[in-house]
Short mmCIF file of C-alpha atoms and ligand atoms in Angstrom, two decimals:
data_model
loop_
_atom_site.label_atom_id
_atom_site.label_comp_id
_atom_site.label_asym_id
_atom_site.label_seq_id
_atom_site.Cartn_x
_atom_site.Cartn_y
_atom_site.Cartn_z
CA MET A 1 35.93 55.42 -119.06
CA LEU A 2 38.15 56.77 -116.37
CA VAL A 3 37.70 55.49 -112.82
CA LEU A 4 39.06 57.38 -109.81
CA GLY A 5 39.87 54.88 -107.07
CA SER A 6 40.65 51.13 -107.21
CA GLY A 7 38.54 49.95 -104.31
CA PRO A 8 35.66 47.48 -104.76
CA GLY A 9 33.41 49.99 -106.49
CA GLY A 10 36.09 51.28 -108.89
CA GLN A 11 37.42 47.84 -109.75
CA LYS A 12 34.00 46.40 -110.67
CA ALA A 13 33.09 49.54 -112.65
CA ALA A 14 36.32 49.29 -114.61
CA ILE A 15 36.08 45.56 -115.33
CA ALA A 16 32.36 45.72 -116.27
CA ALA A 17 33.07 48.59 -118.76
CA ALA A 18 36.05 46.71 -120.16
CA LYS A 19 33.94 43.56 -120.59
CA LEU A 20 31.49 45.70 -122.62
CA GLY A 21 34.37 46.66 -124.98
CA ARG A 22 35.24 50.11 -123.64
CA ARG A 23 38.75 51.49 -123.22
CA VAL A 24 39.12 51.87 -119.46
CA ALA A 25 41.67 53.32 -117.07
CA VAL A 26 41.79 53.38 -113.25
CA VAL A 27 43.71 55.95 -111.23
CA ASP A 28 45.00 55.20 -107.73
CA ARG A 29 48.09 55.60 -105.60
CA PRO A 30 50.48 52.74 -106.27
CA ASP A 31 50.38 51.67 -102.55
CA MET A 32 46.56 51.66 -102.49
CA VAL A 33 45.60 49.36 -105.36
CA GLY A 34 42.56 47.52 -104.03
CA GLY A 35 41.42 50.55 -101.99
CA VAL A 36 40.63 51.05 -98.41
CA SER A 37 38.84 47.70 -98.53
CA LEU A 38 42.13 45.91 -99.11
CA HIS A 39 44.58 48.04 -97.24
CA THR A 40 42.90 49.30 -94.02
CA GLY A 41 39.27 48.10 -94.15
CA THR A 42 37.46 44.93 -94.89
CA ILE A 43 40.23 42.53 -95.85
CA PRO A 44 42.86 43.28 -93.17
CA SER A 45 40.30 43.56 -90.42
CA LYS A 46 38.60 40.27 -91.33
CA THR A 47 42.03 38.47 -91.71
CA LEU A 48 43.11 39.85 -88.39
CA ARG A 49 39.94 38.41 -86.90
CA GLU A 50 40.74 34.94 -88.29
CA ALA A 51 44.29 35.20 -86.96
CA VAL A 52 42.91 36.18 -83.51
CA LEU A 53 40.39 33.31 -83.46
CA TYR A 54 43.00 30.81 -84.60
CA LEU A 55 45.90 31.87 -82.30
CA THR A 56 43.79 32.49 -79.14
CA GLY A 57 41.92 29.20 -79.62
CA LEU A 58 38.87 31.11 -78.31
CA THR A 59 36.29 29.13 -80.25
CA GLN A 60 37.77 25.78 -79.12
CA ARG A 61 37.53 26.57 -75.39
CA ASP A 62 34.04 24.99 -74.95
CA LEU A 63 35.68 21.75 -76.10
CA TYR A 64 39.16 21.87 -74.63
CA GLY A 65 38.68 23.99 -71.51
CA GLN A 66 38.96 27.70 -70.72
CA SER A 67 42.78 27.69 -70.56
CA TYR A 68 43.11 26.40 -74.10
CA ARG A 69 45.32 28.65 -76.34
CA LEU A 70 47.25 27.87 -79.50
CA LYS A 71 49.95 30.37 -78.54
CA GLU A 72 50.58 32.04 -75.19
CA ASN A 73 52.09 35.46 -76.00
CA ILE A 74 50.56 36.62 -79.21
CA THR A 75 52.59 39.34 -80.81
CA VAL A 76 51.59 41.92 -83.43
CA ALA A 77 54.05 40.04 -85.76
CA ASP A 78 52.00 36.88 -85.34
CA LEU A 79 48.90 38.77 -86.32
CA THR A 80 50.25 40.84 -89.17
CA ALA A 81 52.01 37.85 -90.85
CA ARG A 82 48.59 36.56 -91.93
CA THR A 83 47.27 39.98 -92.94
CA GLU A 84 50.30 40.74 -95.06
CA HIS A 85 50.03 37.36 -96.77
CA VAL A 86 46.41 37.83 -97.64
CA VAL A 87 46.73 41.47 -98.65
CA GLY A 88 49.74 40.56 -100.90
CA ARG A 89 47.83 37.82 -102.58
CA GLU A 90 44.69 39.94 -103.08
CA ILE A 91 46.71 42.82 -104.67
CA ASP A 92 48.06 40.28 -107.12
CA VAL A 93 44.60 38.97 -107.94
CA ILE A 94 43.29 42.56 -108.49
CA ARG A 95 46.21 43.61 -110.67
CA SER A 96 45.94 40.49 -112.72
CA GLN A 97 42.16 40.99 -113.22
CA LEU A 98 42.70 44.52 -114.41
CA THR A 99 45.53 43.50 -116.77
CA ARG A 100 43.58 40.51 -118.13
CA ASN A 101 40.69 42.89 -118.97
CA HIS A 102 43.11 45.46 -120.57
CA VAL A 103 42.35 48.05 -117.95
CA THR A 104 45.16 50.63 -117.71
CA LEU A 105 46.27 51.39 -114.16
CA PHE A 106 47.59 54.93 -113.72
CA ALA A 107 49.65 55.39 -110.55
CA GLY A 108 48.84 58.60 -108.76
CA THR A 109 45.81 60.72 -107.81
CA GLY A 110 43.33 62.46 -109.96
CA ARG A 111 41.56 65.82 -109.79
CA PHE A 112 39.07 67.41 -112.14
CA VAL A 113 40.27 69.99 -114.67
CA ASP A 114 36.84 70.01 -116.38
CA ASP A 115 33.97 67.63 -116.58
CA HIS A 116 35.72 65.35 -119.09
CA THR A 117 39.36 65.82 -118.00
CA ILE A 118 41.36 64.62 -115.04
CA ALA A 119 44.80 65.87 -114.04
CA LEU A 120 46.81 62.82 -112.97
CA ARG A 121 49.40 63.68 -110.27
CA GLU A 122 52.04 60.99 -110.39
CA VAL A 123 54.25 60.06 -107.36
CA THR A 124 57.03 62.09 -108.88
CA GLY A 125 54.84 65.17 -108.61
CA GLN A 126 54.46 65.43 -112.35
CA GLU A 127 51.02 66.08 -113.78
CA ARG A 128 49.36 64.91 -117.00
CA LEU A 129 45.92 65.31 -118.43
CA ILE A 130 43.61 62.38 -119.20
CA SER A 131 40.18 62.78 -120.74
CA ALA A 132 37.29 60.37 -120.93
CA GLU A 133 33.74 60.10 -122.11
CA HIS A 134 32.57 58.82 -118.79
CA ILE A 135 34.18 59.32 -115.34
CA VAL A 136 33.48 57.19 -112.23
CA ILE A 137 34.28 58.66 -108.84
CA ALA A 138 35.05 55.83 -106.43
CA THR A 139 37.45 57.58 -104.05
CA GLY A 140 35.97 56.22 -100.85
CA THR A 141 36.44 57.68 -97.36
CA ARG A 142 38.95 58.20 -94.56
CA PRO A 143 38.28 57.91 -90.87
CA ALA A 144 36.70 61.10 -89.41
CA ARG A 145 38.98 62.53 -86.72
CA PRO A 146 37.56 64.96 -84.20
CA ASP A 147 39.70 68.13 -84.19
CA SER A 148 39.92 68.11 -80.34
CA VAL A 149 41.84 64.79 -80.31
CA GLU A 150 45.56 64.61 -81.00
CA PHE A 151 46.01 61.39 -83.00
CA ASP A 152 49.57 60.10 -82.90
CA GLY A 153 49.11 56.76 -84.69
CA ARG A 154 50.76 54.88 -81.73
CA THR A 155 48.58 55.33 -78.74
CA ILE A 156 45.72 57.46 -79.98
CA LEU A 157 44.48 55.72 -83.06
CA ASP A 158 41.83 55.61 -85.74
CA SER A 159 40.74 52.41 -87.52
CA ASP A 160 43.47 52.91 -90.17
CA ASN A 161 46.43 52.94 -87.84
CA VAL A 162 45.17 50.32 -85.41
CA LEU A 163 46.58 47.91 -87.99
CA THR A 164 50.10 49.18 -87.49
CA ILE A 165 50.40 49.25 -83.72
CA GLU A 166 53.66 48.02 -82.24
CA ARG A 167 52.26 45.75 -79.54
CA VAL A 168 48.98 44.39 -78.37
CA PRO A 169 47.79 46.87 -75.72
CA GLN A 170 46.97 45.51 -72.28
CA SER A 171 44.19 47.99 -72.04
CA MET A 172 42.25 49.86 -74.64
CA VAL A 173 39.44 52.41 -74.94
CA ILE A 174 37.28 52.22 -78.02
CA VAL A 175 35.28 55.38 -78.70
CA GLY A 176 32.16 54.59 -80.86
CA ALA A 177 30.15 51.38 -80.62
CA GLY A 178 29.32 51.16 -84.35
CA VAL A 179 30.16 48.13 -86.51
CA ILE A 180 33.95 48.90 -86.81
CA GLY A 181 34.29 49.87 -83.15
CA MET A 182 32.56 46.66 -81.97
CA GLU A 183 34.48 44.46 -84.40
CA TYR A 184 37.84 45.80 -83.08
CA ALA A 185 36.50 45.71 -79.47
CA SER A 186 35.84 41.96 -79.94
CA MET A 187 39.24 41.28 -81.42
CA PHE A 188 41.20 43.07 -78.71
CA ALA A 189 39.10 41.58 -75.97
CA ALA A 190 39.74 38.11 -77.43
CA LEU A 191 43.47 38.87 -77.44
CA GLY A 192 43.25 39.62 -73.71
CA SER A 193 43.23 43.45 -73.78
CA LYS A 194 41.03 45.07 -71.17
CA VAL A 195 38.62 46.95 -73.39
CA THR A 196 36.26 49.82 -72.50
CA VAL A 197 33.76 50.88 -75.11
CA VAL A 198 32.52 54.50 -74.85
CA GLU A 199 29.39 55.43 -76.82
CA LYS A 200 27.21 58.55 -76.80
CA ARG A 201 24.05 56.58 -77.62
CA ALA A 202 22.19 54.46 -75.08
CA GLY A 203 23.20 51.18 -76.73
CA MET A 204 25.00 49.59 -79.64
CA LEU A 205 24.19 48.17 -83.09
CA ASP A 206 20.59 49.39 -82.87
CA MET A 207 19.83 48.07 -86.36
CA CYS A 208 20.21 44.50 -85.08
CA ASP A 209 17.78 42.14 -83.36
CA VAL A 210 17.61 43.09 -79.64
CA GLU A 211 18.21 39.52 -78.48
CA VAL A 212 21.28 39.14 -80.63
CA VAL A 213 22.74 42.44 -79.30
CA GLU A 214 22.04 41.22 -75.77
CA SER A 215 23.90 37.95 -76.50
CA LEU A 216 26.81 39.87 -77.94
CA ARG A 217 26.96 42.09 -74.87
CA TYR A 218 26.96 39.02 -72.64
CA HIS A 219 29.80 37.45 -74.56
CA LEU A 220 31.94 40.59 -74.60
CA ARG A 221 31.34 41.16 -70.90
CA ASP A 222 32.58 37.59 -70.40
CA LEU A 223 35.77 38.76 -72.17
CA ALA A 224 36.06 41.59 -69.63
CA VAL A 225 34.73 44.34 -71.92
CA ALA A 226 33.25 47.29 -70.03
CA PHE A 227 30.52 49.45 -71.62
CA ARG A 228 30.07 53.11 -71.00
CA PHE A 229 26.88 53.97 -72.88
CA GLY A 230 25.29 57.45 -72.87
CA GLU A 231 28.77 58.93 -72.27
CA THR A 232 30.63 61.56 -74.26
CA VAL A 233 34.42 61.94 -74.41
CA ALA A 234 35.52 65.38 -73.14
CA ALA A 235 39.25 64.90 -73.77
CA VAL A 236 41.91 62.30 -74.53
CA GLU A 237 45.21 62.99 -72.81
CA ARG A 238 48.53 61.41 -73.70
CA HIS A 239 50.84 60.68 -70.74
CA PRO A 240 54.31 58.96 -70.59
CA ARG A 241 52.64 55.81 -69.18
CA GLY A 242 49.63 55.74 -71.47
CA THR A 243 46.44 57.56 -72.25
CA LEU A 244 43.64 58.99 -70.11
CA THR A 245 40.19 59.25 -71.60
CA VAL A 246 38.13 61.89 -69.74
CA LEU A 247 34.34 61.67 -70.03
CA GLU A 248 31.98 64.57 -69.74
CA SER A 249 30.49 62.80 -66.71
CA GLY A 250 33.79 63.18 -64.96
CA LYS A 251 34.98 59.55 -65.27
CA LYS A 252 38.55 58.96 -66.26
CA ILE A 253 39.67 55.80 -68.04
CA PRO A 254 43.34 54.95 -68.13
CA ALA A 255 44.51 52.72 -71.00
CA ASP A 256 47.55 51.83 -73.08
CA ALA A 257 45.75 52.96 -76.24
CA VAL A 258 42.52 54.66 -77.48
CA MET A 259 40.92 53.90 -80.78
CA TYR A 260 38.40 56.27 -82.28
CA SER A 261 35.82 54.89 -84.55
CA ALA A 262 33.72 57.99 -85.10
CA GLY A 263 32.44 57.64 -88.67
CA ARG A 264 34.08 58.35 -92.00
CA GLN A 265 34.60 61.36 -94.28
CA GLY A 266 34.18 61.17 -98.12
CA LEU A 267 37.52 61.67 -99.97
CA THR A 268 36.42 64.50 -102.21
CA ASP A 269 38.26 67.54 -100.82
CA GLU A 270 41.13 67.15 -103.25
CA LEU A 271 39.07 66.38 -106.32
CA ASP A 272 38.33 69.97 -107.35
CA LEU A 273 34.79 68.91 -107.88
CA ASP A 274 33.69 72.48 -108.76
CA LYS A 275 35.74 72.29 -111.96
CA ALA A 276 33.36 69.58 -113.12
CA GLY A 277 30.26 71.38 -111.86
CA LEU A 278 29.89 69.10 -108.77
CA THR A 279 29.67 69.53 -105.04
CA ALA A 280 29.97 67.38 -101.95
CA ASP A 281 28.10 67.65 -98.68
CA ARG A 282 29.58 68.47 -95.28
CA ARG A 283 30.72 64.86 -94.83
CA GLY A 284 32.39 64.80 -98.29
CA ARG A 285 29.65 62.74 -99.92
CA ILE A 286 28.44 63.10 -103.50
CA GLU A 287 24.75 62.88 -104.41
CA VAL A 288 23.68 60.41 -107.15
CA ASP A 289 20.46 59.25 -108.77
CA GLU A 290 19.21 55.65 -108.97
CA HIS A 291 21.68 54.95 -111.78
CA TYR A 292 24.62 56.37 -109.69
CA ARG A 293 24.77 59.42 -111.94
CA THR A 294 25.84 62.66 -110.35
CA PRO A 295 24.05 65.86 -111.45
CA VAL A 296 26.56 65.87 -114.34
CA PRO A 297 25.14 62.88 -116.18
CA HIS A 298 28.32 61.44 -117.64
CA ILE A 299 30.00 61.46 -114.26
CA TYR A 300 29.05 58.64 -111.86
CA ALA A 301 29.89 58.10 -108.24
CA VAL A 302 29.84 54.75 -106.42
CA GLY A 303 30.88 53.15 -103.09
CA ASP A 304 31.51 54.84 -99.79
CA VAL A 305 31.80 58.33 -101.40
CA ILE A 306 28.03 58.27 -101.94
CA GLY A 307 27.33 57.25 -98.32
CA PHE A 308 24.98 54.57 -96.92
CA PRO A 309 25.37 51.65 -96.64
CA ALA A 310 29.05 52.06 -97.23
CA LEU A 311 29.94 48.37 -97.60
CA ALA A 312 32.33 46.69 -99.98
CA ALA A 313 29.51 44.33 -100.85
CA THR A 314 27.30 47.15 -102.16
CA ALA A 315 30.17 49.24 -103.62
CA MET A 316 30.97 46.36 -106.03
CA GLU A 317 27.37 46.11 -107.26
CA GLN A 318 27.03 49.88 -107.56
CA GLY A 319 30.27 49.96 -109.64
CA ARG A 320 28.95 47.33 -112.06
CA ALA A 321 25.55 49.04 -112.30
CA ALA A 322 27.10 52.48 -113.06
CA ALA A 323 29.31 51.02 -115.75
CA TYR A 324 26.43 49.16 -117.35
CA HIS A 325 24.29 52.28 -117.36
CA ALA A 326 27.16 54.37 -118.81
CA CYS A 327 27.64 51.78 -121.60
CA GLY A 328 23.91 51.57 -122.38
CA GLU A 329 23.71 47.98 -121.12
CA PRO A 330 20.46 46.97 -119.43
CA VAL A 331 20.78 46.65 -115.72
CA GLY A 332 18.26 45.56 -113.11
CA GLN A 333 17.69 47.58 -109.92
CA MET A 334 19.66 46.31 -106.94
CA HIS A 335 17.53 44.13 -104.72
CA ASP A 336 16.21 45.90 -101.66
CA LEU A 337 16.85 42.78 -99.65
CA GLN A 338 20.50 43.17 -98.61
CA PRO A 339 22.20 41.19 -95.90
CA ILE A 340 24.17 42.86 -93.18
CA GLY A 341 27.22 41.07 -91.80
CA ILE A 342 28.95 42.20 -88.61
CA TYR A 343 32.22 40.43 -87.78
CA THR A 344 32.16 40.77 -84.04
CA ILE A 345 33.12 37.72 -81.97
CA PRO A 346 30.70 35.96 -82.26
CA GLU A 347 29.55 37.24 -85.60
CA ILE A 348 26.11 38.71 -86.42
CA SER A 349 24.21 38.64 -89.66
CA PHE A 350 20.64 39.50 -90.69
CA VAL A 351 18.37 40.13 -93.59
CA GLY A 352 14.95 41.74 -93.66
CA ARG A 353 13.23 43.39 -90.70
CA THR A 354 13.70 43.14 -86.95
CA GLU A 355 11.04 42.25 -84.37
CA ASP A 356 11.02 45.96 -83.29
CA GLN A 357 10.56 47.21 -86.82
CA LEU A 358 7.75 44.81 -87.48
CA THR A 359 5.98 45.77 -84.19
CA GLU A 360 6.40 49.46 -84.95
CA GLU A 361 4.94 48.90 -88.45
CA ARG A 362 2.10 46.81 -86.89
CA VAL A 363 2.98 43.78 -88.94
CA PRO A 364 2.10 40.59 -87.05
CA PHE A 365 4.81 37.91 -86.94
CA GLU A 366 5.64 34.60 -85.34
CA ILE A 367 9.08 33.47 -84.52
CA GLY A 368 11.03 30.21 -85.01
CA VAL A 369 14.35 29.67 -83.22
CA ALA A 370 17.11 27.12 -83.62
CA ARG A 371 19.93 27.03 -81.12
CA TYR A 372 23.32 25.70 -82.20
CA ARG A 373 23.56 23.62 -79.06
CA GLU A 374 20.67 21.53 -80.27
CA LEU A 375 22.33 20.87 -83.58
CA ALA A 376 24.86 18.10 -84.01
CA ARG A 377 27.14 20.46 -85.96
CA GLY A 378 26.94 23.05 -83.07
CA GLN A 379 28.21 20.33 -80.67
CA ILE A 380 30.92 19.23 -83.05
CA ILE A 381 32.39 22.73 -83.46
CA GLY A 382 31.83 23.62 -79.79
CA ASP A 383 29.47 26.57 -80.43
CA ALA A 384 26.83 26.29 -77.80
CA HIS A 385 25.64 29.91 -77.95
CA GLY A 386 24.87 30.41 -81.65
CA MET A 387 21.25 30.77 -82.84
CA LEU A 388 19.14 31.41 -85.85
CA LYS A 389 15.79 33.20 -85.61
CA LEU A 390 13.17 33.36 -88.35
CA LEU A 391 10.40 35.96 -88.34
CA VAL A 392 7.44 34.63 -90.20
CA SER A 393 4.18 36.15 -91.40
CA PRO A 394 1.17 34.25 -89.98
CA GLN A 395 -0.87 35.54 -92.93
CA ASP A 396 1.12 34.25 -95.96
CA ARG A 397 3.81 32.25 -94.12
CA LYS A 398 6.59 34.18 -95.89
CA LEU A 399 9.80 35.13 -94.14
CA LEU A 400 9.90 38.70 -92.89
CA GLY A 401 13.40 38.58 -91.37
CA VAL A 402 16.24 36.24 -90.52
CA HIS A 403 18.67 36.92 -87.67
CA CYS A 404 21.68 34.84 -86.96
CA PHE A 405 24.33 35.02 -84.26
CA GLY A 406 27.38 32.68 -83.97
CA THR A 407 29.73 30.67 -86.11
CA GLY A 408 29.15 31.09 -89.86
CA ALA A 409 26.30 33.62 -89.39
CA THR A 410 27.48 35.82 -92.29
CA GLU A 411 27.50 32.81 -94.65
CA LEU A 412 24.30 31.19 -93.33
CA ILE A 413 22.26 34.31 -93.82
CA HIS A 414 22.34 33.90 -97.57
CA ILE A 415 20.05 30.90 -97.38
CA GLY A 416 17.39 33.07 -95.78
CA GLN A 417 18.08 35.86 -98.21
CA SER A 418 17.59 33.52 -101.17
CA VAL A 419 14.33 32.13 -99.76
CA MET A 420 13.08 35.65 -99.04
CA GLY A 421 14.25 36.99 -102.38
CA CYS A 422 12.38 34.27 -104.24
CA GLY A 423 9.23 34.82 -102.19
CA GLY A 424 9.55 31.45 -100.46
CA THR A 425 7.53 30.46 -97.34
CA VAL A 426 8.55 28.79 -94.10
CA ASP A 427 7.02 25.53 -95.57
CA TYR A 428 9.80 25.40 -98.15
CA LEU A 429 12.30 25.17 -95.27
CA VAL A 430 10.19 22.63 -93.36
CA ASN A 431 10.11 20.30 -96.40
CA ALA A 432 13.70 20.88 -97.51
CA VAL A 433 16.35 18.30 -96.72
CA PHE A 434 19.68 19.87 -95.51
CA ASN A 435 23.08 18.21 -95.35
CA TYR A 436 23.65 16.68 -91.90
CA PRO A 437 25.33 17.63 -89.65
CA THR A 438 25.50 21.22 -90.73
CA LEU A 439 24.68 24.66 -89.30
CA ALA A 440 22.37 25.19 -92.25
CA GLU A 441 20.12 22.63 -90.63
CA SER A 442 19.27 25.43 -88.20
CA TYR A 443 16.89 26.74 -90.91
CA LYS A 444 14.83 23.54 -90.81
CA VAL A 445 14.78 23.47 -87.00
CA ALA A 446 13.74 27.16 -86.79
CA ALA A 447 11.12 26.58 -89.52
CA LEU A 448 9.61 23.64 -87.66
CA ASP A 449 9.55 25.74 -84.44
CA ALA A 450 7.75 28.54 -86.33
CA THR A 451 5.25 26.28 -87.98
CA ASN A 452 4.44 24.61 -84.55
CA ARG A 453 3.60 28.13 -83.21
CA LEU A 454 1.59 28.92 -86.34
CA ARG A 455 -0.34 25.73 -85.89
CA GLU A 456 -1.14 26.66 -82.25
CA LEU A 457 -2.42 29.99 -83.54
CA ASP A 458 -4.62 28.31 -86.12
CA ARG A 459 -5.99 25.73 -83.62
CA ILE A 460 -7.08 28.48 -81.18
CA GLY A 461 -8.81 30.31 -83.96
CA GLU A 462 -10.69 27.25 -85.29
C1 LIG B 501 37.79 48.67 -90.55
C2 LIG B 501 36.80 48.46 -91.64
C3 LIG B 501 36.15 47.29 -91.75
C4 LIG B 501 35.22 47.03 -92.76
N1 LIG B 501 34.63 45.83 -92.89
C5 LIG B 501 33.76 45.59 -93.88
C6 LIG B 501 33.12 44.35 -94.06
O1 LIG B 501 33.46 43.40 -93.28
N2 LIG B 501 32.29 44.15 -95.08
C7 LIG B 501 31.99 45.12 -95.97
O2 LIG B 501 31.26 44.90 -96.92
N3 LIG B 501 32.58 46.36 -95.87
C8 LIG B 501 33.44 46.60 -94.85
N4 LIG B 501 33.98 47.86 -94.66
C9 LIG B 501 33.68 48.94 -95.66
C10 LIG B 501 34.45 48.76 -96.97
O3 LIG B 501 35.85 48.70 -96.72
C11 LIG B 501 34.10 49.94 -97.85
O4 LIG B 501 32.67 49.94 -98.02
C12 LIG B 501 34.69 49.76 -99.24
O5 LIG B 501 36.13 49.73 -99.10
C13 LIG B 501 34.27 50.95 -100.11
O6 LIG B 501 34.77 50.76 -101.39
P1 LIG B 501 35.00 51.91 -102.43
O7 LIG B 501 34.93 51.35 -103.79
O8 LIG B 501 34.13 53.09 -102.11
O9 LIG B 501 36.52 52.38 -102.28
P2 LIG B 501 37.58 52.34 -101.16
O10 LIG B 501 37.86 50.93 -100.74
O11 LIG B 501 37.26 53.28 -100.02
O12 LIG B 501 38.86 52.87 -101.90
C14 LIG B 501 38.87 54.10 -102.47
C15 LIG B 501 40.19 54.27 -103.26
O13 LIG B 501 40.17 55.53 -103.87
C16 LIG B 501 41.47 56.07 -103.90
N5 LIG B 501 41.37 57.52 -104.08
C17 LIG B 501 41.08 58.48 -103.21
N6 LIG B 501 41.17 59.69 -103.75
C18 LIG B 501 41.65 59.46 -105.03
C19 LIG B 501 41.99 60.37 -106.09
N7 LIG B 501 41.82 61.74 -106.01
N8 LIG B 501 42.39 59.85 -107.21
C20 LIG B 501 42.58 58.51 -107.37
N9 LIG B 501 42.24 57.61 -106.40
C21 LIG B 501 41.78 58.12 -105.25
C22 LIG B 501 42.03 55.68 -102.50
O14 LIG B 501 43.44 55.66 -102.56
C23 LIG B 501 41.46 54.27 -102.40
O15 LIG B 501 42.37 53.29 -102.89
C24 LIG B 501 34.96 48.08 -93.73
C25 LIG B 501 35.63 49.35 -93.56
C26 LIG B 501 36.52 49.48 -92.51
C27 LIG B 501 37.20 50.83 -92.47
#
């Protein structure tokens, strides 16, 4: 098996096939081992977030006062020290996993010569041919850049080069209020940059619970973030003293830097897909079936290059599933119930449906809420704003959705996911004993709240 791309999808495909006894090779540029995930995406952005939280002392201010900071003037060097350390270690882990499993790593990029053969272009410019029974395309994406904007990588940035800025900007415009845009908006706001978010749509993160999005907006406003919803950028100008973002409505926003977060484009334009009998859509994405097979059945595609949901979490599972299928190993269908984690400050996570979706689908539900300020652990860590919300079916008492906002949300959500995945009811959570004092206890508190409401409902109906 030959795998193009060493991001989460490619890695897991390669290792799974190797474990099943196949001869496997992965192709990627030597400076990109680990993929976008490790170099410009998930890992550096989440490490940067940890560095921001630690150095700014933001999460400790409820306990030690609003002026509390671990370090006064936080420099880019302070932030990147942690990222470089983590990325370096992770590269080592990935290389060692591939070596341990006897996966060959070819340094360079690949393009199709025919449906079984790849031309490997090495850094020296030399090309050699490699053929394989199965090929997995896991080449990922790059940030989409509107043609009308002149990106310079210093003041007009995309989410790749935001990691290599020279200093923390005093002011910043973020274009696009999607997940990546809002994560970076949170980080820069926490660092003290004056952030303005510009978004074409009327709001942000519309897949999330409305109450959670409102809370996030309140928190970010508190960090001086300004929102310009329903606005389109007409032009971004670069001036000696900074940038000027001109909106179609006529507003002008001066800032030290502008970051575009306007979606991503599949990395397929240099693959010569036609030589293998394949095509990509306008956004560079490849179509696959439920086994991640392209229309050419021995060629698979996984990860961001196949589009939604474009998460490292799913890319890994798709890689494994594709390899199992290629090797004739039984593989179950990926569970529909997938958690979403958004690392804004505070963080958001959910699984299942939202109140709005349930209402639209005419599915009755009752809610149960736990607020961190009512939990001993919430007081200990100084998070008074966090909350967990359960959406429960009054008919069979099963969980329909879990929504969490605040410290540890992206970890806590897996409890709800497990209960939902195993078909558990709210009564399981009521009767369970949780470690104390923990944030996980919020499940019990929210479950009790929900069952109290359900009891009211039953009483009235008696
Ligand atoms: C800022 C940011 C934050 C994110 N945060 C999260 C998060 O918190 N959680 C989460 O789950 N996901 C997150 N994501 C998404 C996540 O990074 C991607 O879903 C994941 O990286 C996709 O993995 P992949 O296997 O498709 O490959 P990628 O990680 O995209 O890597 C693709 C690899 O293919 C290589 N390649 C390209 N063309 C060729 C070629 N012709 N030959 C050989 N190799 C080639 C590239 O060099 C690259 O190394 C984030 C993304 C971004 C940009």
